[in-house]
Every structure is written in C-alpha cells, then in structure tokens.
Amino acid sequence: MNTAMTPVFHPPQITTPRAVAGLLLLSLWLGWVLPALLRSLPTPPQAMTAEQILDSLGGPVPAVGTPILLLAAGHCPCAAAAVAQPALHVIDRRDLAAALPYAWVVLDASRRLVYAGPAQLDLGCGGRSPSAAPLIQQLLAHPQAPLIIPSPCSCPQE
C-alpha cells in the first residue's frame, strides 16, 4: 500500500481591490439587468369566459338555424393564408379585433359558444399547423363545455 500523501491544490484567493470591484460591479449589473429582462418577457393572454366572449360579439348574432363561424380577428400575419374552414354559416366580424382576441368563434344552432381560438392549431416545432376545422366538427358533434384556446399567434415569423 502506498501511504504517501498527495498534495491538495487550493486555488488562490481573489482579494485584490480590482477583482473585488469587478465582482461588485458584475453583481450590481446583474441585479439591474435580470429583473428588466424578466419584465420584458411576453405574458400569455388570459382566457376569457364564455360569457365575456358572447358579450364581446357586439350585439345579437343573426338567427340562421345552423352553427355559425364568426371570423373575429386577424392578429396573425399568416391569418390571411388559406385555412380550411368548417362547413358552417360564416359571418365576418373582423371589426371586433380589438374586443375579441380569437380568430374564430363558433356558436352552435342554439347560440351556445362551442369554440373560441385560433384558426390554425399550433403544432409545435416543424410541420405545418393544421386547421381547427376538424376539431370544431368534433365539438359540434359531441356537445360539451366550450373550448377556449387563448394562444398567441402560432404562425412562424421570419
């Protein structure tokens, strides 16, 4: 057995006034920059309730006896792109863009909110975002609580 002791390396202490001043300035700068960066991060939009969405429609919706797709807003730059729309009675209400942050609002035949959200569902990374039309058809076929998706523009921006 080897009983020789190996020396342990101890790094030198930083005690020069210049190094201490540099560390102090770095900590002050980080204390100022990090909170400013955190405040500048975008906050996700808050979901409106079904009642708030219906109140924001700007008056009564015409009775047509079928489900209605309200084209409410065009916040995304790619909103003008061809998106497969569900086979519903379409009413253009883009004048409500300031009051209603959803691209599509779908009401069933009894004027109950079914869907409020983007026209294109966010697929994540890669691929093309699919239309929300098949999802809306499923929601109309199987009544349930309204689906409200408060998502920011999911379109790729270059």
N, C-alpha and C. Protein backbone atom coordinates (compact mmCIF):
# COMPACT_ATOMS: atom_id res chain seq x y z
N MET A 1 0.82 -1.18 0.00
CA MET A 1 0.00 0.00 0.00
C MET A 1 0.86 1.24 0.00
N ASN A 2 0.42 2.20 -0.73
CA ASN A 2 1.14 3.46 -0.80
C ASN A 2 0.53 4.42 0.22
N THR A 3 1.32 4.81 1.16
CA THR A 3 0.82 5.69 2.21
C THR A 3 1.26 7.13 2.04
N ALA A 4 1.81 7.44 0.87
CA ALA A 4 2.28 8.80 0.65
C ALA A 4 1.08 9.73 0.46
N MET A 5 1.19 10.88 1.00
CA MET A 5 0.11 11.86 0.91
C MET A 5 0.31 12.70 -0.36
N THR A 6 -0.76 12.87 -1.11
CA THR A 6 -0.69 13.74 -2.28
C THR A 6 -1.11 15.14 -1.87
N PRO A 7 -0.42 16.13 -2.41
CA PRO A 7 -0.78 17.49 -2.03
C PRO A 7 -2.13 17.88 -2.61
N VAL A 8 -2.91 18.61 -1.86
CA VAL A 8 -4.22 19.11 -2.28
C VAL A 8 -4.03 20.51 -2.84
N PHE A 9 -4.61 20.77 -4.03
CA PHE A 9 -4.47 22.07 -4.66
C PHE A 9 -5.54 23.01 -4.12
N HIS A 10 -5.15 24.15 -3.65
CA HIS A 10 -6.07 25.18 -3.20
C HIS A 10 -5.92 26.38 -4.13
N PRO A 11 -7.02 26.78 -4.78
CA PRO A 11 -6.91 27.93 -5.69
C PRO A 11 -6.59 29.20 -4.89
N PRO A 12 -5.90 30.11 -5.51
CA PRO A 12 -5.55 31.34 -4.80
C PRO A 12 -6.80 32.18 -4.53
N GLN A 13 -6.83 32.85 -3.42
CA GLN A 13 -7.94 33.72 -3.05
C GLN A 13 -7.87 35.02 -3.86
N ILE A 14 -9.05 35.47 -4.30
CA ILE A 14 -9.12 36.73 -5.04
C ILE A 14 -9.38 37.82 -4.03
N THR A 15 -8.37 38.55 -3.74
CA THR A 15 -8.53 39.59 -2.72
C THR A 15 -8.01 40.94 -3.20
N THR A 16 -7.61 41.03 -4.43
CA THR A 16 -7.13 42.33 -4.89
C THR A 16 -8.31 43.29 -4.99
N PRO A 17 -8.10 44.56 -4.72
CA PRO A 17 -9.20 45.53 -4.80
C PRO A 17 -9.82 45.59 -6.19
N ARG A 18 -9.02 45.38 -7.20
CA ARG A 18 -9.54 45.43 -8.57
C ARG A 18 -10.52 44.27 -8.82
N ALA A 19 -10.18 43.08 -8.36
CA ALA A 19 -11.05 41.91 -8.54
C ALA A 19 -12.33 42.06 -7.73
N VAL A 20 -12.22 42.57 -6.52
CA VAL A 20 -13.42 42.77 -5.69
C VAL A 20 -14.33 43.81 -6.33
N ALA A 21 -13.77 44.88 -6.85
CA ALA A 21 -14.58 45.90 -7.51
C ALA A 21 -15.26 45.34 -8.75
N GLY A 22 -14.56 44.48 -9.50
CA GLY A 22 -15.15 43.87 -10.68
C GLY A 22 -16.32 42.97 -10.33
N LEU A 23 -16.17 42.16 -9.27
CA LEU A 23 -17.26 41.29 -8.83
C LEU A 23 -18.45 42.10 -8.32
N LEU A 24 -18.15 43.20 -7.64
CA LEU A 24 -19.22 44.07 -7.15
C LEU A 24 -19.97 44.71 -8.30
N LEU A 25 -19.27 45.20 -9.31
CA LEU A 25 -19.93 45.78 -10.48
C LEU A 25 -20.74 44.73 -11.24
N LEU A 26 -20.21 43.53 -11.36
CA LEU A 26 -20.94 42.46 -12.03
C LEU A 26 -22.24 42.13 -11.30
N SER A 27 -22.18 42.05 -9.98
CA SER A 27 -23.40 41.74 -9.22
C SER A 27 -24.41 42.87 -9.32
N LEU A 28 -23.97 44.12 -9.31
CA LEU A 28 -24.90 45.25 -9.47
C LEU A 28 -25.54 45.24 -10.85
N TRP A 29 -24.73 44.97 -11.88
CA TRP A 29 -25.26 44.94 -13.23
C TRP A 29 -26.29 43.82 -13.39
N LEU A 30 -25.98 42.63 -12.86
CA LEU A 30 -26.94 41.52 -12.93
C LEU A 30 -28.22 41.83 -12.15
N GLY A 31 -28.07 42.50 -11.02
CA GLY A 31 -29.24 42.88 -10.23
C GLY A 31 -30.12 43.88 -10.95
N TRP A 32 -29.57 44.63 -11.87
CA TRP A 32 -30.35 45.61 -12.62
C TRP A 32 -30.91 44.99 -13.90
N VAL A 33 -30.11 44.17 -14.60
CA VAL A 33 -30.49 43.64 -15.91
C VAL A 33 -31.49 42.50 -15.80
N LEU A 34 -31.30 41.57 -14.90
CA LEU A 34 -32.19 40.40 -14.83
C LEU A 34 -33.65 40.77 -14.55
N PRO A 35 -33.96 41.63 -13.58
CA PRO A 35 -35.37 42.00 -13.41
C PRO A 35 -35.95 42.72 -14.63
N ALA A 36 -35.13 43.54 -15.30
CA ALA A 36 -35.61 44.22 -16.50
C ALA A 36 -35.91 43.22 -17.61
N LEU A 37 -35.08 42.21 -17.76
CA LEU A 37 -35.33 41.18 -18.77
C LEU A 37 -36.58 40.38 -18.44
N LEU A 38 -36.76 40.04 -17.19
CA LEU A 38 -37.94 39.27 -16.80
C LEU A 38 -39.23 40.06 -17.02
N ARG A 39 -39.18 41.38 -16.80
CA ARG A 39 -40.37 42.21 -17.03
C ARG A 39 -40.68 42.33 -18.51
N SER A 40 -39.68 42.20 -19.37
CA SER A 40 -39.90 42.37 -20.80
C SER A 40 -40.41 41.11 -21.48
N LEU A 41 -40.42 39.98 -20.79
CA LEU A 41 -40.93 38.75 -21.39
C LEU A 41 -42.43 38.88 -21.62
N PRO A 42 -42.92 38.40 -22.77
CA PRO A 42 -44.36 38.50 -23.03
C PRO A 42 -45.15 37.60 -22.07
N THR A 43 -46.28 38.10 -21.62
CA THR A 43 -47.14 37.31 -20.77
C THR A 43 -48.19 36.64 -21.64
N PRO A 44 -48.53 35.40 -21.37
CA PRO A 44 -49.55 34.74 -22.17
C PRO A 44 -50.91 35.40 -21.96
N PRO A 45 -51.71 35.48 -23.03
CA PRO A 45 -53.01 36.12 -22.89
C PRO A 45 -53.92 35.33 -21.94
N GLN A 46 -54.75 36.05 -21.22
CA GLN A 46 -55.69 35.41 -20.30
C GLN A 46 -56.92 34.94 -21.08
N ALA A 47 -57.41 33.78 -20.74
CA ALA A 47 -58.60 33.25 -21.38
C ALA A 47 -59.83 34.00 -20.89
N MET A 48 -60.69 34.35 -21.82
CA MET A 48 -61.96 34.98 -21.46
C MET A 48 -62.95 33.86 -21.14
N THR A 49 -63.95 34.17 -20.36
CA THR A 49 -65.00 33.20 -20.10
C THR A 49 -65.96 33.19 -21.28
N ALA A 50 -66.79 32.17 -21.35
CA ALA A 50 -67.77 32.07 -22.43
C ALA A 50 -68.72 33.27 -22.41
N GLU A 51 -69.10 33.72 -21.22
CA GLU A 51 -70.00 34.87 -21.12
C GLU A 51 -69.32 36.15 -21.63
N GLN A 52 -68.05 36.33 -21.30
CA GLN A 52 -67.33 37.51 -21.78
C GLN A 52 -67.21 37.50 -23.30
N ILE A 53 -66.97 36.35 -23.87
CA ILE A 53 -66.85 36.25 -25.33
C ILE A 53 -68.18 36.58 -25.99
N LEU A 54 -69.27 36.02 -25.46
CA LEU A 54 -70.58 36.29 -26.04
C LEU A 54 -70.97 37.77 -25.89
N ASP A 55 -70.58 38.38 -24.77
CA ASP A 55 -70.86 39.81 -24.57
C ASP A 55 -70.03 40.68 -25.51
N SER A 56 -68.87 40.20 -25.92
CA SER A 56 -67.98 40.97 -26.78
C SER A 56 -68.33 40.88 -28.26
N LEU A 57 -69.35 40.13 -28.60
CA LEU A 57 -69.70 39.95 -30.01
C LEU A 57 -70.33 41.19 -30.63
N GLY A 58 -70.60 42.19 -29.85
CA GLY A 58 -71.10 43.45 -30.41
C GLY A 58 -72.54 43.39 -30.89
N GLY A 59 -73.40 42.81 -30.12
CA GLY A 59 -74.82 42.77 -30.49
C GLY A 59 -75.27 41.36 -30.79
N PRO A 60 -76.54 41.22 -31.09
CA PRO A 60 -77.09 39.88 -31.33
C PRO A 60 -76.55 39.29 -32.63
N VAL A 61 -76.41 37.98 -32.62
CA VAL A 61 -75.98 37.25 -33.81
C VAL A 61 -77.23 36.85 -34.56
N PRO A 62 -77.25 37.03 -35.88
CA PRO A 62 -78.46 36.69 -36.64
C PRO A 62 -78.82 35.21 -36.52
N ALA A 63 -80.08 34.94 -36.43
CA ALA A 63 -80.56 33.56 -36.33
C ALA A 63 -80.60 32.95 -37.73
N VAL A 64 -79.80 31.93 -37.94
CA VAL A 64 -79.78 31.27 -39.25
C VAL A 64 -80.14 29.79 -39.13
N GLY A 65 -80.32 29.28 -37.90
CA GLY A 65 -80.74 27.91 -37.69
C GLY A 65 -79.63 26.87 -37.83
N THR A 66 -78.42 27.30 -38.06
CA THR A 66 -77.29 26.39 -38.17
C THR A 66 -76.14 26.93 -37.33
N PRO A 67 -75.14 26.11 -37.06
CA PRO A 67 -73.96 26.63 -36.35
C PRO A 67 -73.29 27.75 -37.15
N ILE A 68 -72.67 28.68 -36.43
CA ILE A 68 -72.08 29.86 -37.04
C ILE A 68 -70.59 29.94 -36.72
N LEU A 69 -69.81 30.30 -37.73
CA LEU A 69 -68.40 30.60 -37.55
C LEU A 69 -68.25 32.11 -37.70
N LEU A 70 -67.82 32.75 -36.62
CA LEU A 70 -67.56 34.19 -36.67
C LEU A 70 -66.07 34.38 -36.91
N LEU A 71 -65.73 35.00 -38.02
CA LEU A 71 -64.33 35.35 -38.27
C LEU A 71 -64.10 36.62 -37.48
N ALA A 72 -63.51 36.48 -36.32
CA ALA A 72 -63.48 37.59 -35.38
C ALA A 72 -62.28 38.51 -35.52
N ALA A 73 -61.10 37.97 -35.70
CA ALA A 73 -59.93 38.84 -35.69
C ALA A 73 -58.83 38.25 -36.54
N GLY A 74 -57.97 39.11 -36.99
CA GLY A 74 -56.82 38.66 -37.78
C GLY A 74 -55.54 39.15 -37.16
N HIS A 75 -55.18 38.64 -35.98
CA HIS A 75 -53.98 39.11 -35.28
C HIS A 75 -52.70 38.57 -35.90
N CYS A 76 -52.75 37.39 -36.49
CA CYS A 76 -51.53 36.78 -37.02
C CYS A 76 -51.25 37.27 -38.43
N PRO A 77 -49.99 37.44 -38.78
CA PRO A 77 -49.68 37.83 -40.15
C PRO A 77 -50.08 36.76 -41.15
N CYS A 78 -50.13 35.52 -40.72
CA CYS A 78 -50.50 34.45 -41.66
C CYS A 78 -51.99 34.16 -41.63
N ALA A 79 -52.77 34.98 -40.96
CA ALA A 79 -54.21 34.72 -40.86
C ALA A 79 -54.89 34.79 -42.22
N ALA A 80 -54.30 35.53 -43.15
CA ALA A 80 -54.88 35.63 -44.48
C ALA A 80 -54.60 34.40 -45.33
N ALA A 81 -53.72 33.53 -44.85
CA ALA A 81 -53.41 32.31 -45.59
C ALA A 81 -54.65 31.43 -45.68
N ALA A 82 -54.67 30.61 -46.70
CA ALA A 82 -55.82 29.73 -46.90
C ALA A 82 -55.88 28.71 -45.78
N VAL A 83 -56.92 28.78 -44.99
CA VAL A 83 -57.14 27.84 -43.90
C VAL A 83 -58.48 27.16 -44.18
N ALA A 84 -58.49 25.83 -44.11
CA ALA A 84 -59.73 25.10 -44.35
C ALA A 84 -60.74 25.47 -43.28
N GLN A 85 -61.86 26.03 -43.72
CA GLN A 85 -62.90 26.43 -42.78
C GLN A 85 -63.94 25.32 -42.67
N PRO A 86 -64.51 25.18 -41.49
CA PRO A 86 -65.56 24.17 -41.35
C PRO A 86 -66.80 24.58 -42.15
N ALA A 87 -67.61 23.61 -42.48
CA ALA A 87 -68.82 23.86 -43.26
C ALA A 87 -69.90 24.45 -42.36
N LEU A 88 -69.77 25.73 -42.05
CA LEU A 88 -70.71 26.44 -41.20
C LEU A 88 -71.12 27.74 -41.87
N HIS A 89 -72.14 28.36 -41.34
CA HIS A 89 -72.53 29.69 -41.81
C HIS A 89 -71.47 30.67 -41.31
N VAL A 90 -70.79 31.35 -42.22
CA VAL A 90 -69.67 32.23 -41.86
C VAL A 90 -70.14 33.68 -41.83
N ILE A 91 -69.82 34.36 -40.73
CA ILE A 91 -70.11 35.80 -40.58
C ILE A 91 -68.78 36.49 -40.30
N ASP A 92 -68.46 37.48 -41.13
CA ASP A 92 -67.21 38.21 -40.96
C ASP A 92 -67.41 39.30 -39.92
N ARG A 93 -66.75 39.16 -38.78
CA ARG A 93 -66.83 40.15 -37.70
C ARG A 93 -65.44 40.64 -37.34
N ARG A 94 -64.61 40.89 -38.34
CA ARG A 94 -63.23 41.32 -38.08
C ARG A 94 -63.17 42.72 -37.48
N ASP A 95 -64.30 43.43 -37.48
CA ASP A 95 -64.32 44.74 -36.83
C ASP A 95 -64.22 44.61 -35.31
N LEU A 96 -64.34 43.40 -34.79
CA LEU A 96 -64.25 43.15 -33.35
C LEU A 96 -62.83 42.80 -32.91
N ALA A 97 -61.85 43.01 -33.76
CA ALA A 97 -60.48 42.58 -33.47
C ALA A 97 -59.97 43.12 -32.14
N ALA A 98 -60.32 44.34 -31.79
CA ALA A 98 -59.82 44.91 -30.54
C ALA A 98 -60.51 44.28 -29.33
N ALA A 99 -61.77 43.93 -29.46
CA ALA A 99 -62.52 43.42 -28.31
C ALA A 99 -62.39 41.91 -28.14
N LEU A 100 -62.09 41.21 -29.19
CA LEU A 100 -62.10 39.75 -29.15
C LEU A 100 -60.81 39.19 -29.72
N PRO A 101 -59.93 38.65 -28.89
CA PRO A 101 -58.62 38.20 -29.36
C PRO A 101 -58.60 36.78 -29.94
N TYR A 102 -59.67 36.33 -30.51
CA TYR A 102 -59.74 34.99 -31.08
C TYR A 102 -60.03 35.10 -32.56
N ALA A 103 -59.34 34.30 -33.37
CA ALA A 103 -59.55 34.35 -34.81
C ALA A 103 -60.91 33.75 -35.19
N TRP A 104 -61.28 32.65 -34.54
CA TRP A 104 -62.56 32.02 -34.82
C TRP A 104 -63.37 31.90 -33.54
N VAL A 105 -64.65 32.21 -33.65
CA VAL A 105 -65.62 31.98 -32.58
C VAL A 105 -66.76 31.18 -33.21
N VAL A 106 -67.06 30.02 -32.64
CA VAL A 106 -68.09 29.14 -33.20
C VAL A 106 -69.23 29.01 -32.20
N LEU A 107 -70.43 29.24 -32.71
CA LEU A 107 -71.65 29.08 -31.91
C LEU A 107 -72.48 27.97 -32.53
N ASP A 108 -73.12 27.17 -31.69
CA ASP A 108 -73.98 26.13 -32.24
C ASP A 108 -75.33 26.74 -32.64
N ALA A 109 -76.26 25.91 -33.10
CA ALA A 109 -77.54 26.41 -33.60
C ALA A 109 -78.35 27.12 -32.52
N SER A 110 -78.11 26.80 -31.24
CA SER A 110 -78.84 27.46 -30.15
C SER A 110 -78.07 28.67 -29.60
N ARG A 111 -77.03 29.13 -30.30
CA ARG A 111 -76.20 30.29 -29.96
C ARG A 111 -75.35 30.07 -28.70
N ARG A 112 -75.02 28.81 -28.41
CA ARG A 112 -74.14 28.48 -27.31
C ARG A 112 -72.72 28.44 -27.84
N LEU A 113 -71.77 29.00 -27.09
CA LEU A 113 -70.38 29.02 -27.51
C LEU A 113 -69.83 27.59 -27.53
N VAL A 114 -69.20 27.23 -28.64
CA VAL A 114 -68.60 25.91 -28.80
C VAL A 114 -67.08 26.02 -28.81
N TYR A 115 -66.55 27.01 -29.54
CA TYR A 115 -65.10 27.14 -29.70
C TYR A 115 -64.74 28.61 -29.85
N ALA A 116 -63.64 28.99 -29.21
CA ALA A 116 -63.03 30.30 -29.42
C ALA A 116 -61.53 30.07 -29.40
N GLY A 117 -60.87 30.40 -30.48
CA GLY A 117 -59.44 30.16 -30.54
C GLY A 117 -58.88 30.47 -31.91
N PRO A 118 -57.67 30.00 -32.16
CA PRO A 118 -57.01 30.28 -33.43
C PRO A 118 -57.59 29.45 -34.57
N ALA A 119 -57.42 29.95 -35.78
CA ALA A 119 -57.87 29.21 -36.96
C ALA A 119 -56.93 28.06 -37.27
N GLN A 120 -55.67 28.22 -36.90
CA GLN A 120 -54.69 27.16 -37.09
C GLN A 120 -54.17 26.74 -35.73
N LEU A 121 -54.20 25.45 -35.47
CA LEU A 121 -53.72 24.92 -34.20
C LEU A 121 -52.20 24.85 -34.22
N ASP A 122 -51.60 25.14 -33.10
CA ASP A 122 -50.15 25.14 -33.01
C ASP A 122 -49.66 23.70 -32.94
N LEU A 123 -48.81 23.36 -33.88
CA LEU A 123 -48.29 22.00 -33.95
C LEU A 123 -47.00 21.86 -33.17
N GLY A 124 -46.42 22.95 -32.77
CA GLY A 124 -45.12 22.90 -32.11
C GLY A 124 -44.04 23.14 -33.14
N CYS A 125 -42.92 22.51 -32.95
CA CYS A 125 -41.80 22.70 -33.86
C CYS A 125 -41.98 21.86 -35.11
N GLY A 126 -41.78 22.47 -36.24
CA GLY A 126 -41.81 21.76 -37.51
C GLY A 126 -43.21 21.48 -38.00
N GLY A 127 -43.31 21.19 -39.25
CA GLY A 127 -44.60 20.86 -39.84
C GLY A 127 -45.47 22.08 -40.04
N ARG A 128 -46.56 21.88 -40.70
CA ARG A 128 -47.50 22.96 -40.97
C ARG A 128 -48.65 22.86 -39.98
N SER A 129 -49.07 23.98 -39.45
CA SER A 129 -50.14 23.98 -38.47
C SER A 129 -51.45 23.57 -39.14
N PRO A 130 -52.16 22.61 -38.55
CA PRO A 130 -53.42 22.18 -39.14
C PRO A 130 -54.55 23.16 -38.82
N SER A 131 -55.56 23.13 -39.65
CA SER A 131 -56.74 23.94 -39.42
C SER A 131 -57.50 23.42 -38.21
N ALA A 132 -58.21 24.31 -37.55
CA ALA A 132 -59.03 23.92 -36.40
C ALA A 132 -60.38 23.35 -36.84
N ALA A 133 -60.65 23.30 -38.15
CA ALA A 133 -61.94 22.86 -38.66
C ALA A 133 -62.33 21.45 -38.21
N PRO A 134 -61.46 20.43 -38.29
CA PRO A 134 -61.85 19.10 -37.83
C PRO A 134 -62.18 19.08 -36.34
N LEU A 135 -61.43 19.82 -35.56
CA LEU A 135 -61.70 19.90 -34.12
C LEU A 135 -63.08 20.50 -33.88
N ILE A 136 -63.43 21.53 -34.61
CA ILE A 136 -64.73 22.19 -34.45
C ILE A 136 -65.86 21.23 -34.83
N GLN A 137 -65.66 20.47 -35.90
CA GLN A 137 -66.69 19.49 -36.29
C GLN A 137 -66.90 18.46 -35.17
N GLN A 138 -65.82 18.04 -34.52
CA GLN A 138 -65.94 17.10 -33.41
C GLN A 138 -66.67 17.74 -32.23
N LEU A 139 -66.37 19.00 -31.95
CA LEU A 139 -67.03 19.69 -30.84
C LEU A 139 -68.52 19.87 -31.09
N LEU A 140 -68.88 20.12 -32.35
CA LEU A 140 -70.30 20.26 -32.68
C LEU A 140 -71.02 18.91 -32.63
N ALA A 141 -70.33 17.85 -32.99
CA ALA A 141 -70.95 16.52 -32.99
C ALA A 141 -71.12 15.97 -31.58
N HIS A 142 -70.25 16.37 -30.67
CA HIS A 142 -70.28 15.87 -29.29
C HIS A 142 -70.33 17.06 -28.33
N PRO A 143 -71.52 17.57 -28.02
CA PRO A 143 -71.62 18.77 -27.17
C PRO A 143 -70.92 18.58 -25.82
N GLN A 144 -70.22 19.62 -25.42
CA GLN A 144 -69.51 19.64 -24.16
C GLN A 144 -69.28 21.09 -23.77
N ALA A 145 -68.49 21.30 -22.75
CA ALA A 145 -68.17 22.67 -22.34
C ALA A 145 -67.41 23.35 -23.48
N PRO A 146 -67.54 24.67 -23.61
CA PRO A 146 -66.85 25.36 -24.70
C PRO A 146 -65.34 25.23 -24.58
N LEU A 147 -64.68 25.10 -25.73
CA LEU A 147 -63.24 25.04 -25.78
C LEU A 147 -62.72 26.44 -26.12
N ILE A 148 -61.97 27.03 -25.19
CA ILE A 148 -61.42 28.37 -25.38
C ILE A 148 -59.91 28.24 -25.32
N ILE A 149 -59.25 28.61 -26.43
CA ILE A 149 -57.80 28.48 -26.54
C ILE A 149 -57.19 29.88 -26.63
N PRO A 150 -56.67 30.39 -25.52
CA PRO A 150 -56.03 31.71 -25.58
C PRO A 150 -54.59 31.59 -26.01
N SER A 151 -54.36 31.50 -27.31
CA SER A 151 -52.99 31.34 -27.75
C SER A 151 -52.55 32.53 -28.57
N PRO A 152 -51.32 32.92 -28.39
CA PRO A 152 -50.80 33.98 -29.24
C PRO A 152 -50.62 33.44 -30.65
N CYS A 153 -50.24 34.29 -31.55
CA CYS A 153 -50.04 33.88 -32.93
C CYS A 153 -49.04 32.75 -32.98
N SER A 154 -49.44 31.64 -33.57
CA SER A 154 -48.54 30.49 -33.65
C SER A 154 -47.88 30.40 -35.02
N CYS A 155 -48.07 31.40 -35.83
CA CYS A 155 -47.50 31.37 -37.17
C CYS A 155 -46.00 31.61 -37.12
N PRO A 156 -45.26 30.92 -37.95
CA PRO A 156 -43.82 31.19 -37.95
C PRO A 156 -43.54 32.58 -38.50
N GLN A 157 -42.70 33.31 -37.82
CA GLN A 157 -42.37 34.66 -38.26
C GLN A 157 -40.91 34.70 -38.59
N GLU A 158 -40.59 35.21 -39.76
CA GLU A 158 -39.20 35.24 -40.22
C GLU A 158 -38.64 36.62 -40.16
